[in-house]
CSV table of C-alpha atoms in Angstrom, one decimal:
chain,number,residue,atom,x,y,z
A,1,MET,CA,107.6,91.0,94.7
A,2,LEU,CA,109.1,94.5,94.8
A,3,SER,CA,112.8,95.2,94.3
A,4,ALA,CA,114.7,97.8,96.2
A,5,ALA,CA,114.0,100.3,93.4
A,6,THR,CA,111.7,103.1,94.4
A,7,LEU,CA,108.1,102.5,93.4
A,8,LEU,CA,104.9,104.3,94.3
A,9,SER,CA,101.6,102.9,95.3
A,10,VAL,CA,98.5,105.0,95.2
A,11,ALA,CA,95.2,104.5,97.0
A,12,VAL,CA,91.7,105.9,96.9
A,13,PRO,CA,88.8,105.7,99.3
A,14,GLY,CA,87.1,102.5,98.3
A,15,ALA,CA,83.8,100.7,98.9
A,16,VAL,CA,82.3,100.8,102.3
A,17,ALA,CA,81.9,97.3,103.7
A,18,ALA,CA,78.4,96.1,104.3
A,19,SER,CA,76.9,97.0,107.7
A,20,GLY,CA,76.3,94.3,110.2
A,21,THR,CA,76.3,93.6,113.9
A,22,SER,CA,78.3,96.0,116.0
A,23,THR,CA,81.9,94.5,116.4
A,24,PRO,CA,85.2,95.8,117.5
A,25,ALA,CA,87.6,97.1,114.9
A,26,GLY,CA,90.4,95.1,113.5
A,27,ALA,CA,91.5,91.5,114.1
A,28,GLY,CA,89.8,90.3,110.9
A,29,ALA,CA,86.4,90.9,112.3
A,30,PRO,CA,83.4,90.9,109.9
A,31,ALA,CA,82.8,94.4,108.5
A,32,GLY,CA,80.1,96.3,110.3
A,33,THR,CA,79.7,99.1,112.7
A,34,THR,CA,81.7,99.9,115.8
A,35,GLU,CA,80.4,102.2,118.5
A,36,VAL,CA,82.6,104.5,120.6
A,37,ARG,CA,81.2,106.3,123.6
A,38,ILE,CA,82.6,109.8,124.4
A,39,PRO,CA,81.6,111.1,127.8
A,40,VAL,CA,81.1,114.8,128.3
A,41,ALA,CA,84.1,116.8,129.3
A,42,ALA,CA,82.3,119.9,130.7
A,43,ASP,CA,78.7,120.5,131.5
A,44,THR,CA,76.6,123.0,133.5
A,45,TYR,CA,73.3,124.8,133.4
A,46,VAL,CA,72.5,128.5,133.7
A,47,VAL,CA,69.4,130.2,135.1
A,48,GLN,CA,67.9,133.4,133.6
A,49,GLU,CA,66.5,134.6,137.0
A,50,MET,CA,69.9,134.0,138.7
A,51,PRO,CA,72.2,135.6,136.1
A,52,THR,CA,75.4,135.7,138.1
A,53,ILE,CA,75.3,132.2,139.7
A,54,GLY,CA,77.0,129.2,138.2
A,55,TYR,CA,75.9,125.6,138.6
A,56,GLY,CA,78.9,123.7,137.2
A,57,SER,CA,79.4,121.5,140.4
A,58,ALA,CA,75.8,120.3,140.5
A,59,THR,CA,75.1,116.6,140.0
A,60,LYS,CA,72.2,117.5,137.7
A,61,LEU,CA,71.5,119.6,134.6
A,62,ALA,CA,68.2,121.3,134.1
A,63,ALA,CA,66.4,122.8,131.1
A,64,SER,CA,63.4,124.4,132.8
A,65,ASN,CA,60.4,126.5,131.6
A,66,TRP,CA,58.3,127.6,134.5
A,67,SER,CA,56.0,130.6,134.9
A,68,THR,CA,57.0,131.0,138.6
A,69,PRO,CA,59.4,132.3,136.8
A,70,TRP,CA,62.3,129.9,136.4
A,71,HIS,CA,64.1,129.4,133.1
A,72,SER,CA,67.3,127.4,132.6
A,73,GLU,CA,69.5,126.1,129.8
A,74,ILE,CA,72.0,123.2,129.6
A,75,TYR,CA,75.5,123.5,128.2
A,76,LEU,CA,77.7,120.6,127.1
A,77,ARG,CA,81.2,120.2,125.7
A,78,PHE,CA,82.7,117.0,124.3
A,79,PRO,CA,86.2,116.1,123.1
A,80,LEU,CA,85.9,114.1,119.9
A,81,PRO,CA,88.7,111.9,118.7
A,82,ALA,CA,90.0,111.7,115.1
A,83,THR,CA,88.2,109.1,113.1
A,84,PRO,CA,90.2,105.8,113.3
A,85,ALA,CA,92.1,104.8,110.2
A,86,GLY,CA,90.0,102.6,108.0
A,87,ARG,CA,86.8,103.8,109.5
A,88,ARG,CA,84.2,106.4,108.6
A,89,VAL,CA,81.6,108.1,110.8
A,90,VAL,CA,78.1,106.9,109.8
A,91,SER,CA,76.1,108.3,112.7
A,92,ALA,CA,76.5,110.0,116.0
A,93,ARG,CA,74.0,110.7,118.8
A,94,LEU,CA,74.0,112.7,122.0
A,95,GLU,CA,72.4,110.8,124.9
A,96,LEU,CA,71.1,112.3,128.1
A,97,ALA,CA,69.7,110.2,131.0
A,98,PHE,CA,66.8,111.7,133.0
A,99,GLN,CA,67.2,112.1,136.7
A,100,LYS,CA,63.7,113.3,137.3
A,101,LEU,CA,60.9,111.3,135.6
A,102,THR,CA,58.0,113.6,136.4
A,103,GLU,CA,56.9,117.1,135.1
A,104,GLN,CA,58.9,116.3,131.9
A,105,PRO,CA,58.6,118.4,128.8
A,106,ALA,CA,56.9,117.3,125.6
A,107,ALA,CA,60.0,118.1,123.6
A,108,LEU,CA,63.6,119.3,123.9
A,109,ARG,CA,65.8,121.3,121.5
A,110,LEU,CA,69.5,120.9,120.8
A,111,HIS,CA,71.5,124.0,119.7
A,112,PRO,CA,75.1,124.3,118.4
A,113,VAL,CA,77.4,126.4,120.4
A,114,ALA,CA,80.4,127.9,118.5
A,115,SER,CA,82.6,128.5,121.5
A,116,THR,CA,84.5,125.5,122.9
A,117,SER,CA,86.6,127.5,125.5
A,118,TRP,CA,83.9,128.1,128.1
A,119,SER,CA,84.3,126.6,131.6
A,120,GLU,CA,81.7,125.1,134.0
A,121,SER,CA,81.7,128.4,136.0
A,122,ILE,CA,79.8,130.2,133.3
A,123,THR,CA,76.6,132.0,134.4
A,124,TYR,CA,73.5,133.1,132.5
A,125,ALA,CA,75.1,136.6,132.2
A,126,ASN,CA,78.3,135.4,130.4
A,127,ARG,CA,77.1,132.2,128.8
A,128,PRO,CA,78.4,131.5,125.2
A,129,ALA,CA,76.0,132.3,122.4
A,130,MET,CA,73.9,129.4,121.0
A,131,GLY,CA,72.8,129.0,117.5
A,132,PRO,CA,69.3,128.2,116.2
A,133,ALA,CA,67.9,124.8,117.2
A,134,MET,CA,69.5,122.1,115.0
A,135,THR,CA,67.0,119.5,116.0
A,136,THR,CA,63.9,119.0,118.2
A,137,VAL,CA,63.1,115.7,119.8
A,138,ASP,CA,59.7,114.8,121.1
A,139,LEU,CA,59.5,112.8,124.3
A,140,THR,CA,57.3,109.8,124.5
A,141,GLY,CA,55.6,110.9,127.8
A,142,GLN,CA,56.1,111.1,131.5
A,143,GLY,CA,58.5,108.5,132.8
A,144,THR,CA,60.9,108.8,129.9
A,145,THR,CA,64.3,107.6,131.0
A,146,SER,CA,66.5,109.0,128.3
A,147,VAL,CA,66.6,111.2,125.2
A,148,SER,CA,68.8,111.0,122.1
A,149,PHE,CA,69.7,113.7,119.6
A,150,ASP,CA,71.2,113.1,116.1
A,151,VAL,CA,74.5,115.0,115.9
A,152,THR,CA,76.0,113.2,112.9
A,153,ASP,CA,76.4,116.4,110.8
A,154,VAL,CA,78.1,118.3,113.7
A,155,VAL,CA,80.5,115.5,114.6
A,156,GLY,CA,81.8,114.8,111.1
A,157,GLN,CA,85.1,113.1,110.6
A,158,ALA,CA,87.5,115.5,112.2
A,159,ALA,CA,88.8,115.6,115.7
A,160,GLY,CA,88.2,118.5,118.1
A,161,ALA,CA,85.8,119.8,120.7
A,162,ARG,CA,82.1,120.3,120.1
A,163,SER,CA,79.7,122.3,122.2
A,164,PHE,CA,75.9,122.2,122.5
A,165,ALA,CA,73.1,123.7,124.4
A,166,VAL,CA,69.7,122.1,125.4
A,167,THR,CA,66.6,124.2,125.8
A,168,ASN,CA,63.0,123.4,126.8
A,169,PRO,CA,60.1,124.8,124.7
A,170,SER,CA,57.4,123.1,126.8
A,171,ALA,CA,55.7,125.4,129.3
A,172,GLU,CA,55.4,124.3,133.0
A,173,SER,CA,58.0,121.5,132.7
A,174,ALA,CA,61.6,120.7,133.5
A,175,ALA,CA,64.1,118.3,131.9
A,176,VAL,CA,66.4,117.3,134.7
A,177,VAL,CA,69.2,115.0,133.6
A,178,ASN,CA,72.5,113.6,135.0
A,179,SER,CA,75.6,115.7,134.9
A,180,ARG,CA,79.1,114.3,134.7
A,181,GLU,CA,79.4,115.0,138.5
A,182,ARG,CA,76.7,112.3,139.0
A,183,GLY,CA,79.3,109.8,137.9
A,184,THR,CA,76.9,107.4,136.1
A,185,ASP,CA,74.8,107.7,133.0
A,186,VAL,CA,76.5,110.9,132.2
A,187,PRO,CA,75.9,112.9,128.9
A,188,THR,CA,77.6,110.9,126.2
A,189,ILE,CA,78.1,111.1,122.4
A,190,VAL,CA,77.9,107.7,120.8
A,191,ILE,CA,79.8,107.6,117.4
A,192,SER,CA,79.1,104.7,115.0
A,193,TYR,CA,81.9,103.9,112.6
A,194,VAL,CA,81.8,101.6,109.6
A,195,THR,CA,84.8,99.8,108.1
A,196,THR,CA,86.1,101.3,104.9
A,197,THR,CA,88.7,100.0,102.5
A,198,LEU,CA,91.1,102.2,100.7
A,199,CYS,CA,91.9,101.1,97.1
A,200,GLY,CA,94.9,101.8,95.1
A,201,THR,CA,97.7,100.8,92.7
A,202,SER,CA,101.4,100.2,93.0
A,203,TYR,CA,103.1,101.7,89.9
A,204,ALA,CA,106.4,102.8,88.5
A,205,ARG,CA,107.2,105.9,86.4
A,206,GLU,CA,107.0,105.2,82.7
A,207,ASN,CA,108.5,106.8,79.7
A,208,GLY,CA,110.4,109.4,81.6
A,209,GLU,CA,107.4,110.8,83.4
A,210,SER,CA,107.6,112.6,86.8
A,211,TRP,CA,106.0,111.3,90.0
A,212,PRO,CA,103.1,113.8,89.6
A,213,GLU,CA,102.6,112.7,86.0
A,214,GLY,CA,102.6,109.1,87.1
A,215,LEU,CA,99.9,109.9,89.6
A,216,ALA,CA,97.9,111.7,86.9
A,217,ARG,CA,98.1,108.6,84.7
A,218,GLU,CA,96.7,106.4,87.5
A,219,GLU,CA,94.0,108.9,88.3
A,220,ALA,CA,93.0,108.9,84.7
A,221,LEU,CA,92.5,105.1,84.9
A,222,PHE,CA,91.0,104.7,88.3
A,223,GLY,CA,89.7,108.1,89.5
A,224,PRO,CA,90.8,110.5,92.2
A,225,LEU,CA,93.4,109.2,94.6
A,226,GLY,CA,93.1,109.3,98.4
A,227,ALA,CA,96.5,107.8,99.5
A,228,VAL,CA,99.9,107.0,98.1
A,229,ARG,CA,102.6,104.5,98.9
A,230,PHE,CA,106.3,105.0,98.5
A,231,PHE,CA,109.0,102.3,98.4
A,232,HIS,CA,112.6,103.0,99.4
A,233,GLY,CA,115.6,100.7,99.2
A,234,GLY,CA,117.1,102.1,102.4
A,235,PRO,CA,115.9,104.5,105.2
A,236,PRO,CA,113.2,106.9,104.0
A,237,PRO,CA,114.3,110.3,102.8
A,238,ALA,CA,113.3,113.5,104.6
A,239,TRP,CA,109.7,114.6,104.3
A,240,PRO,CA,107.9,115.1,102.0
A,241,GLY,CA,109.8,112.4,100.2
A,242,PRO,CA,109.6,112.0,96.4
A,243,LEU,CA,106.2,113.7,96.2
A,244,ASP,CA,104.2,116.0,98.4
A,245,VAL,CA,100.8,114.3,98.3
A,246,GLY,CA,98.8,116.9,100.3
A,247,SER,CA,96.2,115.5,102.6
A,248,ARG,CA,96.3,111.9,101.2
A,249,ALA,CA,97.1,109.0,103.5
A,250,LEU,CA,100.5,107.5,103.1
A,251,VAL,CA,101.9,104.0,103.1
A,252,VAL,CA,105.7,104.3,103.2
A,253,SER,CA,107.9,101.2,102.9
A,254,PHE,CA,111.7,101.3,103.6
A,255,LYS,CA,114.5,98.8,103.9
A,256,GLY,CA,118.1,98.7,105.2
A,257,ASN,CA,119.9,95.8,106.9
A,258,ALA,CA,118.4,94.9,110.2
A,259,ARG,CA,121.8,94.7,111.8
A,260,ASP,CA,122.5,98.3,111.0
A,261,TYR,CA,119.2,99.4,112.6
A,262,LEU,CA,120.1,97.3,115.7
A,263,ALA,CA,123.5,99.0,115.9
A,264,GLY,CA,121.8,102.4,116.1
A,265,ARG,CA,123.3,103.5,112.8
A,266,TYR,CA,120.0,105.1,111.7
A,267,ASP,CA,118.6,106.1,115.1
A,268,ASP,CA,119.0,109.9,114.6
A,269,GLN,CA,117.7,109.8,111.0
A,270,MET,CA,114.7,107.7,111.9
A,271,ARG,CA,114.0,109.7,115.1
A,272,GLN,CA,113.9,112.9,112.9
A,273,TRP,CA,111.8,111.2,110.3
A,274,PHE,CA,109.2,110.0,112.7
A,275,ALA,CA,109.1,113.4,114.4
A,276,GLY,CA,108.6,115.1,111.1
A,277,ALA,CA,105.8,112.9,109.9
A,278,PRO,CA,102.6,114.7,109.0
A,279,ARG,CA,99.9,114.8,111.7
A,280,ASP,CA,97.0,115.7,109.4
A,281,ARG,CA,96.8,112.3,107.6
A,282,ASP,CA,97.4,108.6,108.4
A,283,VAL,CA,101.0,107.4,107.8
A,284,TYR,CA,101.4,103.6,107.6
A,285,TRP,CA,105.2,103.0,107.9
A,286,VAL,CA,106.5,99.6,106.8
A,287,TYR,CA,110.0,98.3,107.7
A,288,TYR,CA,111.3,95.8,105.2
A,289,HIS,CA,108.2,94.4,103.4
A,290,GLU,CA,108.4,90.8,102.4
A,291,PRO,CA,111.6,90.0,104.5
A,292,GLU,CA,111.2,86.2,104.2
A,293,ASP,CA,113.5,85.6,101.2
A,294,ASN,CA,116.1,88.0,102.5
A,295,ILE,CA,116.2,86.1,105.8
A,296,ARG,CA,116.3,82.8,104.0
A,297,ASP,CA,119.3,84.0,102.0
A,298,GLY,CA,121.2,85.1,105.1
A,299,GLU,CA,121.2,88.8,104.7
A,300,PHE,CA,120.2,89.1,108.3
A,301,THR,CA,118.5,86.7,110.8
A,302,ALA,CA,114.8,86.5,111.8
A,303,ALA,CA,115.9,87.5,115.3
A,304,ASP,CA,117.7,90.6,114.0
A,305,TYR,CA,114.6,91.5,111.9
A,306,ARG,CA,112.3,91.2,114.9
A,307,ALA,CA,114.6,93.2,117.1
A,308,ALA,CA,115.0,95.9,114.5
A,309,TRP,CA,111.2,96.2,114.4
A,310,ARG,CA,111.0,96.7,118.1
A,311,ARG,CA,113.7,99.3,118.0
A,312,LEU,CA,112.0,101.3,115.2
A,313,SER,CA,108.6,101.0,116.9
A,314,ALA,CA,110.1,102.5,120.1
A,315,LEU,CA,111.6,105.4,118.1
A,316,ALA,CA,108.2,106.0,116.4
A,317,ASP,CA,106.5,106.1,119.8
A,318,GLU,CA,108.8,108.9,120.9
A,319,ALA,CA,107.2,111.1,118.2
A,320,GLY,CA,103.8,110.9,120.0
A,321,ASN,CA,102.0,111.1,116.6
A,322,PRO,CA,98.7,109.2,116.7
A,323,ARG,CA,98.5,109.2,112.9
A,324,LEU,CA,101.7,107.0,112.7
A,325,PHE,CA,100.8,103.3,112.2
A,326,ALA,CA,103.5,100.6,112.4
A,327,THR,CA,102.6,98.2,109.6
A,328,GLN,CA,104.3,94.9,108.8
A,329,VAL,CA,103.9,93.4,105.3
A,330,LEU,CA,104.5,89.6,104.8
A,331,MET,CA,103.9,87.3,101.9
A,332,GLN,CA,100.6,85.5,101.8
A,333,TRP,CA,102.7,82.5,100.6
A,334,THR,CA,104.2,82.4,104.1
A,335,VAL,CA,101.0,81.1,105.6
A,336,VAL,CA,100.6,78.4,103.0
A,337,PRO,CA,101.8,75.1,104.4
A,338,ALA,CA,103.7,74.3,101.2
A,339,SER,CA,106.0,77.3,102.0
A,340,GLY,CA,107.5,75.5,105.0
A,341,ARG,CA,107.5,78.8,106.8
A,342,ASP,CA,106.1,80.0,110.1
A,343,TRP,CA,104.8,83.6,110.3
A,344,ARG,CA,105.8,83.7,114.0
A,345,ASP,CA,109.4,83.8,112.9
A,346,TYR,CA,108.9,87.3,111.5
A,347,TYR,CA,106.3,88.7,114.0
A,348,PRO,CA,108.0,91.2,116.3
A,349,GLY,CA,105.8,90.6,119.2
A,350,ASP,CA,102.6,92.0,120.7
A,351,GLY,CA,102.4,95.7,121.2
A,352,VAL,CA,104.8,96.5,118.3
A,353,LEU,CA,102.5,96.7,115.3
A,354,ASP,CA,99.3,98.5,114.5
A,355,VAL,CA,98.5,96.8,111.3
A,356,LEU,CA,99.6,93.4,109.8
A,357,ALA,CA,99.4,93.5,106.0
A,358,TRP,CA,100.0,90.9,103.3
A,359,ASP,CA,101.0,90.7,99.6
A,360,ILE,CA,98.4,88.4,97.9
A,361,TYR,CA,98.8,87.0,94.4
A,362,ASN,CA,97.0,84.5,92.3
A,363,TYR,CA,99.8,82.4,90.9
A,364,ASP,CA,97.6,80.0,89.1
A,365,ALA,CA,97.0,82.2,86.0
A,366,ALA,CA,99.2,79.9,83.9
A,367,LYS,CA,96.9,77.1,84.8
A,368,GLY,CA,93.9,79.1,83.5
A,369,ARG,CA,92.3,79.8,86.8
A,370,TYR,CA,91.9,82.3,89.6
A,371,LEU,CA,92.0,80.9,93.1
A,372,ALA,CA,88.9,81.6,95.3
A,373,PRO,CA,89.2,84.6,97.6
A,374,ALA,CA,88.7,82.4,100.7
A,375,THR,CA,91.6,80.2,99.6
A,376,LEU,CA,93.9,83.2,99.4
A,377,VAL,CA,92.6,85.4,102.2
A,378,ASP,CA,91.4,83.1,105.0
A,379,PRO,CA,94.9,81.9,106.2
A,380,ALA,CA,96.0,85.5,106.5
A,381,VAL,CA,92.9,86.6,108.3
A,382,ALA,CA,93.4,83.7,110.7
A,383,VAL,CA,96.8,85.1,111.6
A,384,ASN,CA,95.5,88.6,112.1
A,385,THR,CA,92.7,87.3,114.3
A,386,THR,CA,95.4,85.4,116.4
A,387,VAL,CA,97.4,88.6,117.1
A,388,GLY,CA,94.4,91.0,117.2
A,389,LEU,CA,95.5,93.3,114.4
A,390,PRO,CA,93.7,94.9,111.4
A,391,ILE,CA,94.4,93.4,108.0
A,392,ALA,CA,95.5,95.2,104.8
A,393,VAL,CA,96.7,94.1,101.4
A,394,ALA,CA,99.9,96.0,100.2
A,395,GLU,CA,100.1,94.1,96.9
A,396,LEU,CA,97.2,92.4,95.2
A,397,GLY,CA,97.7,90.9,91.7
A,398,SER,CA,97.2,88.3,89.0
A,399,HIS,CA,98.1,88.0,85.4
A,400,ILE,CA,95.3,87.4,83.0
A,401,ALA,CA,94.8,83.7,83.0
A,402,THR,CA,95.4,81.5,80.0
A,403,GLY,CA,92.3,81.5,77.8
A,404,ASP,CA,90.9,84.6,79.4
A,405,ASP,CA,90.4,88.0,77.7
A,406,GLY,CA,90.4,89.8,81.1
A,407,THR,CA,86.7,89.3,81.8
A,408,ALA,CA,87.1,86.5,84.3
A,409,ARG,CA,90.0,88.3,86.0
A,410,ALA,CA,87.7,91.3,86.5
A,411,VAL,CA,85.1,89.0,88.1
A,412,TRP,CA,87.8,87.7,90.4
A,413,VAL,CA,89.0,91.3,91.2
A,414,ARG,CA,85.5,92.3,92.3
A,415,ALA,CA,85.0,89.1,94.3
A,416,ILE,CA,88.3,89.4,96.3
A,417,ASN,CA,87.8,93.1,97.0
A,418,GLN,CA,84.4,92.3,98.4
A,419,TYR,CA,85.7,89.4,100.4
A,420,LEU,CA,88.5,91.6,101.9
A,421,GLY,CA,86.1,94.4,102.6
A,422,GLN,CA,83.9,92.1,104.5
A,423,ARG,CA,86.9,91.3,106.7
A,424,GLY,CA,87.8,94.8,107.4
A,425,SER,CA,90.8,95.4,105.2
A,426,ARG,CA,92.3,98.8,105.7
A,427,TRP,CA,93.5,99.0,102.0
A,428,ASN,CA,93.8,96.9,98.9
A,429,LEU,CA,96.6,98.0,96.5
A,430,TRP,CA,96.7,96.5,93.0
A,431,PHE,CA,100.2,95.7,91.7
A,432,ASP,CA,99.8,97.7,88.5
A,433,LEU,CA,103.2,97.0,87.0
A,434,SER,CA,104.7,95.0,84.1
A,435,TRP,CA,107.1,92.7,86.0
A,436,PRO,CA,109.8,90.3,84.7
A,437,THR,CA,107.4,87.5,85.6
A,438,GLY,CA,104.6,89.0,83.5
A,439,ASP,CA,102.3,92.0,83.1
A,440,TYR,CA,100.1,92.6,86.1
A,441,ARG,CA,98.7,95.9,84.9
A,442,LEU,CA,95.0,96.5,84.6
A,443,ARG,CA,94.7,97.8,81.1
A,444,ASP,CA,91.9,95.6,79.7
A,445,PRO,CA,88.5,97.4,79.8
A,446,ALA,CA,86.9,94.8,82.2
A,447,GLY,CA,89.8,95.1,84.6
A,448,VAL,CA,90.0,98.9,84.6
A,449,SER,CA,86.2,99.0,85.1
A,450,ALA,CA,86.4,96.6,88.1
A,451,TRP,CA,89.1,98.5,89.8
A,452,ARG,CA,87.6,101.9,89.1
A,453,ASP,CA,84.3,100.7,90.5
A,454,PHE,CA,86.0,99.5,93.7
A,455,CYS,CA,87.8,102.8,94.0
A,456,GLN,CA,84.6,104.7,93.7
A,457,GLY,CA,82.7,102.5,96.0
A,458,ALA,CA,80.3,101.3,93.3
C-alpha cells in the first residue's frame, strides 16, 4: 500500500488482551498469561552469633529464631530480564522450597535489599542493609513444603538485579529452605506476563507541518503515543532518523534493491545502523515491506529477497542488541487463495525473523460491507502458527463502506482489534492517510472514538 515516500506510523500502548490459560508467547497463541521462571543467581544466610563466618556454599538457607541463642537471615539475588516485547508484567512471586518440614515458623517476612553487588561470602558483620518488611506471609502449619511472596511491585517492567532478605519473626523456630547449591527446587522468581497490543496510526505530514507537529496532530486525535514507525525508500538514515522519539518503541521500514544488499553495497552502513540502534526501547526493523508486487514486476527475485533478509539478519545479530527485532511485513492478500501466491516464496527461513507482520485491509467497502475479522485474520494467524512467530499488523484499514456514516466501520474497528488482541498481536497500526484509492483516515466521530478507546485500553 505504501510508496517509497517517507511516511510515519505512530503507536500507543493498547488494550490488554483477556487473560486465559497460561500459554507460550507468539505463534498466534490465544492471548493470556505466560510464566517465566528465574532461578536465584546468588544466595546465602548469615548468623548473628557467628558474625565473621559465611555460609554461601551451603546447600540450605536458614531464617532462624532460637533462644539458645541462634538467629539467622537469608539473602537472595535474582537477575531479572527485560519484559519481552508485546508483554506486560502482571504478577511476580518469589518461591522457596522447604528442606525441613518440622519446627517451622508461623510466618516469614520478606525485605527489600538495595545492594545488588554483594557476594555469597558475606557474613553477618558485613551483610548489606535490608529495608523494612515489604510483606509477611503466614504459613499453613507444620509440614508446609513451600512459601511464596508477592514481589510484583519490586520486579516491575525493567531489567536488572533485585535483592531480598528473609527473616523469621516466630520464636523457637527455623525456616530451612533449599539454596541454589542444592540443585533442585531452588529459590525462584516466577514472572507472569500478559499479552499487550500496541495501537497506532500511519500518517504523512500535512499542510507543511513538521514531524513533531504531525505527531501532535495524531496525539490530539488518539491520545499519547507509545511507539512510532518510519518508512524509508532506501537504507535507513543514521540515528535518530527523521524524529527523535525518546523512549517510544520504533517500527522502522526501509527498502533498497535486494541485489544491492546481496552484493554488500550497504554492509558498512547497515552494520553501523544496527550497532547504533537504541538499547532502551524495542526496535522492530522491517526490510522491504510488501515485496510481493516488486518481485512480480521483476525488480528482484524472490530468492534474492530471501537471501538479502538472511544477510541483514546476520548483520543485525552482530550488534548484540536484544531490543532489535527482525520483522517481515507481507500483504494479507498473499494468503488469500485468489492471489495465486505462496507466502513461502517470501519467507527467509527459520531463525531469521523475530516477528511476522501483515498489512490487512477490508477491500469490500465499495460493496457496502466489512469483512469479518476471522475472514481477514485467520489465514495470517495460521501462517504465524506454522512458523512459530508472533503476529503484528503494520497497516490496518478500510474506507467507510457505501451507505455507512462511519458507525458500522467503528464497530468493525473495535471487533478486529479485539480479535487480533486475542491472538497476541504485537501492534495494530491504522493506515490513517488519504490515499489515491480513497480516504482511509479516521476522522468521523465514531471512528475516532473507536481507535482512541483501543489506544487507551478501554
